Amino acid sequence: MDGAWAGFLFAVEAEDQPKLMMDDAPGPAMVQVGESHLWYAVARVKPVGRPHAFHYVVADKTFGGVLDMPVFGEPSYLQPGVSSGKLEGPIEHTSKIYDGMKGQYWVYVPAQYDAKTPAAVMVFQDGHIDREGTIRP
């Protein structure tokens, strides 16, 4: 997966040409859409398998972007012929410590899970990732 990459379309509205920054390095030049204030760039992001960051700079001011742009490799997504488990939830939890505090959680049970065998557990807090790889707050 060393040469693997992912493609992204970046778009922003700005009066002057924005500069796209990716992982604190200049990205490809932003292209204006006609005479509008819309700008876009298409970029390859690599390596896959780790989060990346991006933001824009216009008139020496930084804005927008995220610190956790996911770029994951092919094995991170559903594959034909590979059994898939079940995502159960949302399950609502009511706190016994903080009065009135409620939260939701989901449990993914792998297809090969056997209750007689100890299994690893992964916990995501403050959001979730769906099967299409979308991170939601």
PDB file of C-alpha atoms in Angstrom:
ATOM      1  CA  MET A   1       0.000   0.000   0.000  1.00  0.00           C
ATOM      2  CA  ASP A   2       3.086   2.208  -0.131  1.00  0.00           C
ATOM      3  CA  GLY A   3       2.080   3.929  -3.379  1.00  0.00           C
ATOM      4  CA  ALA A   4      -1.609   4.142  -2.470  1.00  0.00           C
ATOM      5  CA  TRP A   5      -3.400   7.484  -2.534  1.00  0.00           C
ATOM      6  CA  ALA A   6      -6.915   8.939  -2.354  1.00  0.00           C
ATOM      7  CA  GLY A   7      -8.402  11.711  -4.476  1.00  0.00           C
ATOM      8  CA  PHE A   8     -10.325  14.665  -3.021  1.00  0.00           C
ATOM      9  CA  LEU A   9     -12.170  17.637  -4.484  1.00  0.00           C
ATOM     10  CA  PHE A  10     -11.651  20.808  -2.444  1.00  0.00           C
ATOM     11  CA  ALA A  11     -14.013  23.749  -2.982  1.00  0.00           C
ATOM     12  CA  VAL A  12     -14.411  27.100  -1.267  1.00  0.00           C
ATOM     13  CA  GLU A  13     -16.028  30.507  -1.820  1.00  0.00           C
ATOM     14  CA  ALA A  14     -13.676  33.500  -1.585  1.00  0.00           C
ATOM     15  CA  GLU A  15     -13.241  36.858  -3.319  1.00  0.00           C
ATOM     16  CA  ASP A  16      -9.485  36.391  -3.792  1.00  0.00           C
ATOM     17  CA  GLN A  17      -7.665  33.227  -4.823  1.00  0.00           C
ATOM     18  CA  PRO A  18      -7.353  30.944  -1.803  1.00  0.00           C
ATOM     19  CA  LYS A  19      -4.265  28.868  -1.116  1.00  0.00           C
ATOM     20  CA  LEU A  20      -4.944  25.235  -0.222  1.00  0.00           C
ATOM     21  CA  MET A  21      -2.699  23.866   2.525  1.00  0.00           C
ATOM     22  CA  MET A  22      -2.462  20.121   3.069  1.00  0.00           C
ATOM     23  CA  ASP A  23      -0.565  18.758   6.080  1.00  0.00           C
ATOM     24  CA  ASP A  24       1.005  22.252   6.475  1.00  0.00           C
ATOM     25  CA  ALA A  25       2.413  22.204   2.918  1.00  0.00           C
ATOM     26  CA  PRO A  26       1.040  23.991  -0.157  1.00  0.00           C
ATOM     27  CA  GLY A  27      -1.481  21.924  -2.100  1.00  0.00           C
ATOM     28  CA  PRO A  28      -2.414  22.325  -5.775  1.00  0.00           C
ATOM     29  CA  ALA A  29      -3.419  25.783  -7.013  1.00  0.00           C
ATOM     30  CA  MET A  30      -7.107  26.626  -6.597  1.00  0.00           C
ATOM     31  CA  VAL A  31      -8.926  27.268  -9.920  1.00  0.00           C
ATOM     32  CA  GLN A  32     -11.702  29.861 -10.226  1.00  0.00           C
ATOM     33  CA  VAL A  33     -15.081  28.730 -11.581  1.00  0.00           C
ATOM     34  CA  GLY A  34     -15.863  31.241 -14.336  1.00  0.00           C
ATOM     35  CA  GLU A  35     -16.196  34.741 -12.902  1.00  0.00           C
ATOM     36  CA  SER A  36     -17.734  33.524  -9.644  1.00  0.00           C
ATOM     37  CA  HIS A  37     -16.202  33.553  -6.185  1.00  0.00           C
ATOM     38  CA  LEU A  38     -16.034  29.746  -6.233  1.00  0.00           C
ATOM     39  CA  TRP A  39     -12.640  28.051  -6.327  1.00  0.00           C
ATOM     40  CA  TYR A  40     -11.716  24.373  -6.546  1.00  0.00           C
ATOM     41  CA  ALA A  41      -8.748  22.020  -6.633  1.00  0.00           C
ATOM     42  CA  VAL A  42      -8.405  18.285  -7.091  1.00  0.00           C
ATOM     43  CA  ALA A  43      -5.662  16.681  -5.040  1.00  0.00           C
ATOM     44  CA  ARG A  44      -4.074  13.338  -4.382  1.00  0.00           C
ATOM     45  CA  VAL A  45      -3.605  12.660  -0.695  1.00  0.00           C
ATOM     46  CA  LYS A  46      -1.074  10.087   0.482  1.00  0.00           C
ATOM     47  CA  PRO A  47      -0.148   8.027   2.261  1.00  0.00           C
ATOM     48  CA  VAL A  48      -3.412   6.292   2.970  1.00  0.00           C
ATOM     49  CA  GLY A  49      -4.119   4.727   6.356  1.00  0.00           C
ATOM     50  CA  ARG A  50      -3.746   7.842   8.511  1.00  0.00           C
ATOM     51  CA  PRO A  51      -5.668  11.096   8.998  1.00  0.00           C
ATOM     52  CA  HIS A  52      -4.541  14.230   7.163  1.00  0.00           C
ATOM     53  CA  ALA A  53      -5.232  17.947   7.718  1.00  0.00           C
ATOM     54  CA  PHE A  54      -6.145  20.773   5.343  1.00  0.00           C
ATOM     55  CA  HIS A  55      -7.118  24.444   5.506  1.00  0.00           C
ATOM     56  CA  TYR A  56      -7.253  27.520   3.272  1.00  0.00           C
ATOM     57  CA  VAL A  57      -5.339  30.818   3.364  1.00  0.00           C
ATOM     58  CA  VAL A  58      -6.804  34.011   1.838  1.00  0.00           C
ATOM     59  CA  ALA A  59      -5.107  37.397   2.270  1.00  0.00           C
ATOM     60  CA  ASP A  60      -2.797  35.864   4.913  1.00  0.00           C
ATOM     61  CA  LYS A  61      -5.779  34.649   6.983  1.00  0.00           C
ATOM     62  CA  THR A  62      -6.266  30.965   7.724  1.00  0.00           C
ATOM     63  CA  PHE A  63      -9.769  29.494   7.717  1.00  0.00           C
ATOM     64  CA  GLY A  64     -11.783  26.338   7.194  1.00  0.00           C
ATOM     65  CA  GLY A  65     -10.581  22.810   6.896  1.00  0.00           C
ATOM     66  CA  VAL A  66     -10.357  19.976   9.350  1.00  0.00           C
ATOM     67  CA  LEU A  67      -7.659  18.222  11.314  1.00  0.00           C
ATOM     68  CA  ASP A  68      -8.919  14.698  10.672  1.00  0.00           C
ATOM     69  CA  MET A  69      -9.477  14.219   6.939  1.00  0.00           C
ATOM     70  CA  PRO A  70      -9.638  10.423   6.685  1.00  0.00           C
ATOM     71  CA  VAL A  71      -7.704   8.641   3.968  1.00  0.00           C
ATOM     72  CA  PHE A  72      -7.999   4.921   4.494  1.00  0.00           C
ATOM     73  CA  GLY A  73      -6.909   2.076   2.269  1.00  0.00           C
ATOM     74  CA  GLU A  74      -9.023  -0.499   0.474  1.00  0.00           C
ATOM     75  CA  PRO A  75      -8.975  -3.027   3.381  1.00  0.00           C
ATOM     76  CA  SER A  76     -10.850  -0.468   5.533  1.00  0.00           C
ATOM     77  CA  TYR A  77     -14.015  -0.807   3.443  1.00  0.00           C
ATOM     78  CA  LEU A  78     -16.515  -3.595   2.780  1.00  0.00           C
ATOM     79  CA  GLN A  79     -15.148  -6.235   0.416  1.00  0.00           C
ATOM     80  CA  PRO A  80     -17.150  -8.605  -1.819  1.00  0.00           C
ATOM     81  CA  GLY A  81     -17.200 -12.155  -0.482  1.00  0.00           C
ATOM     82  CA  VAL A  82     -16.095 -11.164   3.027  1.00  0.00           C
ATOM     83  CA  SER A  83     -18.688 -11.782   5.726  1.00  0.00           C
ATOM     84  CA  SER A  84     -19.845  -8.687   7.555  1.00  0.00           C
ATOM     85  CA  GLY A  85     -20.987  -8.481  11.146  1.00  0.00           C
ATOM     86  CA  LYS A  86     -23.903  -6.515  12.571  1.00  0.00           C
ATOM     87  CA  LEU A  87     -23.982  -2.980  13.922  1.00  0.00           C
ATOM     88  CA  GLU A  88     -26.460  -2.912  16.798  1.00  0.00           C
ATOM     89  CA  GLY A  89     -27.895   0.331  18.074  1.00  0.00           C
ATOM     90  CA  PRO A  90     -28.326   3.030  18.824  1.00  0.00           C
ATOM     91  CA  ILE A  91     -28.601   1.894  22.415  1.00  0.00           C
ATOM     92  CA  GLU A  92     -29.450   4.626  24.905  1.00  0.00           C
ATOM     93  CA  HIS A  93     -27.551   4.897  28.170  1.00  0.00           C
ATOM     94  CA  THR A  94     -28.817   6.983  31.096  1.00  0.00           C
ATOM     95  CA  SER A  95     -26.124   8.118  33.507  1.00  0.00           C
ATOM     96  CA  LYS A  96     -26.381   7.042  37.132  1.00  0.00           C
ATOM     97  CA  ILE A  97     -23.895   9.776  38.088  1.00  0.00           C
ATOM     98  CA  TYR A  98     -25.053  12.885  36.178  1.00  0.00           C
ATOM     99  CA  ASP A  99     -28.780  13.484  36.578  1.00  0.00           C
ATOM    100  CA  GLY A 100     -30.608  13.579  33.235  1.00  0.00           C
ATOM    101  CA  MET A 101     -27.527  12.863  31.115  1.00  0.00           C
ATOM    102  CA  LYS A 102     -28.214  10.423  28.293  1.00  0.00           C
ATOM    103  CA  GLY A 103     -25.993   9.105  25.540  1.00  0.00           C
ATOM    104  CA  GLN A 104     -26.209   6.681  22.658  1.00  0.00           C
ATOM    105  CA  TYR A 105     -23.833   3.958  21.615  1.00  0.00           C
ATOM    106  CA  TRP A 106     -23.554   1.258  18.983  1.00  0.00           C
ATOM    107  CA  VAL A 107     -21.994  -2.183  19.200  1.00  0.00           C
ATOM    108  CA  TYR A 108     -20.410  -3.875  16.187  1.00  0.00           C
ATOM    109  CA  VAL A 109     -20.406  -7.670  16.446  1.00  0.00           C
ATOM    110  CA  PRO A 110     -18.099  -9.371  13.894  1.00  0.00           C
ATOM    111  CA  ALA A 111     -19.609 -12.193  11.825  1.00  0.00           C
ATOM    112  CA  GLN A 112     -17.129 -14.693  13.292  1.00  0.00           C
ATOM    113  CA  TYR A 113     -17.800 -13.688  16.927  1.00  0.00           C
ATOM    114  CA  ASP A 114     -18.028 -16.585  19.367  1.00  0.00           C
ATOM    115  CA  ALA A 115     -19.194 -15.696  22.896  1.00  0.00           C
ATOM    116  CA  LYS A 116     -16.988 -18.508  24.281  1.00  0.00           C
ATOM    117  CA  THR A 117     -13.803 -16.800  23.055  1.00  0.00           C
ATOM    118  CA  PRO A 118     -12.512 -13.481  24.477  1.00  0.00           C
ATOM    119  CA  ALA A 119     -12.739 -10.657  21.933  1.00  0.00           C
ATOM    120  CA  ALA A 120     -11.028  -7.288  21.526  1.00  0.00           C
ATOM    121  CA  VAL A 121     -13.119  -4.165  22.106  1.00  0.00           C
ATOM    122  CA  MET A 122     -12.773  -0.760  20.445  1.00  0.00           C
ATOM    123  CA  VAL A 123     -14.571   2.295  21.864  1.00  0.00           C
ATOM    124  CA  PHE A 124     -15.333   5.486  19.875  1.00  0.00           C
ATOM    125  CA  GLN A 125     -16.507   8.519  21.845  1.00  0.00           C
ATOM    126  CA  ASP A 126     -17.936  11.868  20.703  1.00  0.00           C
ATOM    127  CA  GLY A 127     -19.066  10.586  17.316  1.00  0.00           C
ATOM    128  CA  HIS A 128     -19.165   7.486  15.184  1.00  0.00           C
ATOM    129  CA  ILE A 129     -17.974   6.121  11.854  1.00  0.00           C
ATOM    130  CA  ASP A 130     -20.535   4.504   9.576  1.00  0.00           C
ATOM    131  CA  ARG A 131     -19.868   1.603   7.189  1.00  0.00           C
ATOM    132  CA  GLU A 132     -19.157   4.036   4.321  1.00  0.00           C
ATOM    133  CA  GLY A 133     -16.317   5.636   6.311  1.00  0.00           C
ATOM    134  CA  THR A 134     -18.177   8.849   7.170  1.00  0.00           C
ATOM    135  CA  ILE A 135     -17.203  10.358  10.532  1.00  0.00           C
ATOM    136  CA  ARG A 136     -20.118  12.046  12.278  1.00  0.00           C
ATOM    137  CA  PRO A 137     -20.084  14.157  15.455  1.00  0.00           C
TER     138      PRO A 137
END
